[in-house]
Phi, psi and omega in degrees: 000157166287334187280340167298324183275310179309309181285350176296300181294331170266356161272328170289315170310326192273306207277339180281330154332286200276023169279318175274316164062038185225149202283332189263016182271140190306138153272138178227109168298109150313350187249156185241123189289347176287320186260341173201096172276342169300308173310323195278336195284296175306330171266356170277346198272320201253354163301306192307324181295320201280300170308315184294316182305327187265343175292313183287345176292300169314324181277002191255035186262121179292351161284358184300143175299158171269332168300316175308307188289316195282329175290339183283304174311317166322302187285346183276320197295314197282326173318303187312313178306306200284349166283306188311281178344309175296314188295307191284327157326301189300302170303325171286353155290331166305300172317308166290324176297325177266346206296353181236036176280132171260127185282141195269147165284168212063356185295174188226159178259158176261159180311332180212166184275179193292315208269354185255353161288315180288331176305304175299333194246013143282314184299320208282322191269341164290311166307334156319290176316313210281310178292325181290324168303339189279312197282355175252001194278130181295310177311327187287165175279159177314284184335311183275333177284338178300310201275348185264004192254318160300324173293325177285348172286297173334288195318305180313314185295307173323322176291315179299338182287295196315296197293318170309294178305327179292340182264326184293319167300317168301301181308307174308328178286301178326314183273359165094338177281357130249148169229167190263146175224100174276119157270131174303137166311304187083007204314146177252353195262001176264331187297117177285344171268352187251319184275131194290337194296301182304325193283327193282330192270340174309306195297000000 
């Protein structure tokens, strides 16, 4: 199943990040795009999410220097754009894979494309990793660990459900029971023609 591969790659990316555990560490994709383009995309996607997870931790430090916070906010904005781009690359992969499928009469469209489901699955992998940390943290109270274990159980159940939904969607697309229709996100705030503040600076 597709999500078996995706979840394994997400875990690999998250575990690898936490060996050094710094947001500025070099990125090395373990999957050659010429040999496994899907693995390459999934690993990169989860790495972006993992770095951004830790950006979000850092920027919430109430003692953070305002100049450093602004610099970090710019990095988060850039990361969000990278994240969106990766989702669109993954959807392009699926569009190419299923391009010759005959769509059945009465086929329906899903509320989200496969890659946006994958996006949620990647974030969920990060939630599982960090909740597992909290559920087993030795310096935490028993009550804290127990509460986090309860949350972890829910996250694990959610991952099973989301994985099943994604695999079912891909199977439906492969059979022509559903079809893909991808809309570019058209984010406006990074575009110097669409964001009025950037447009005014450009003049």
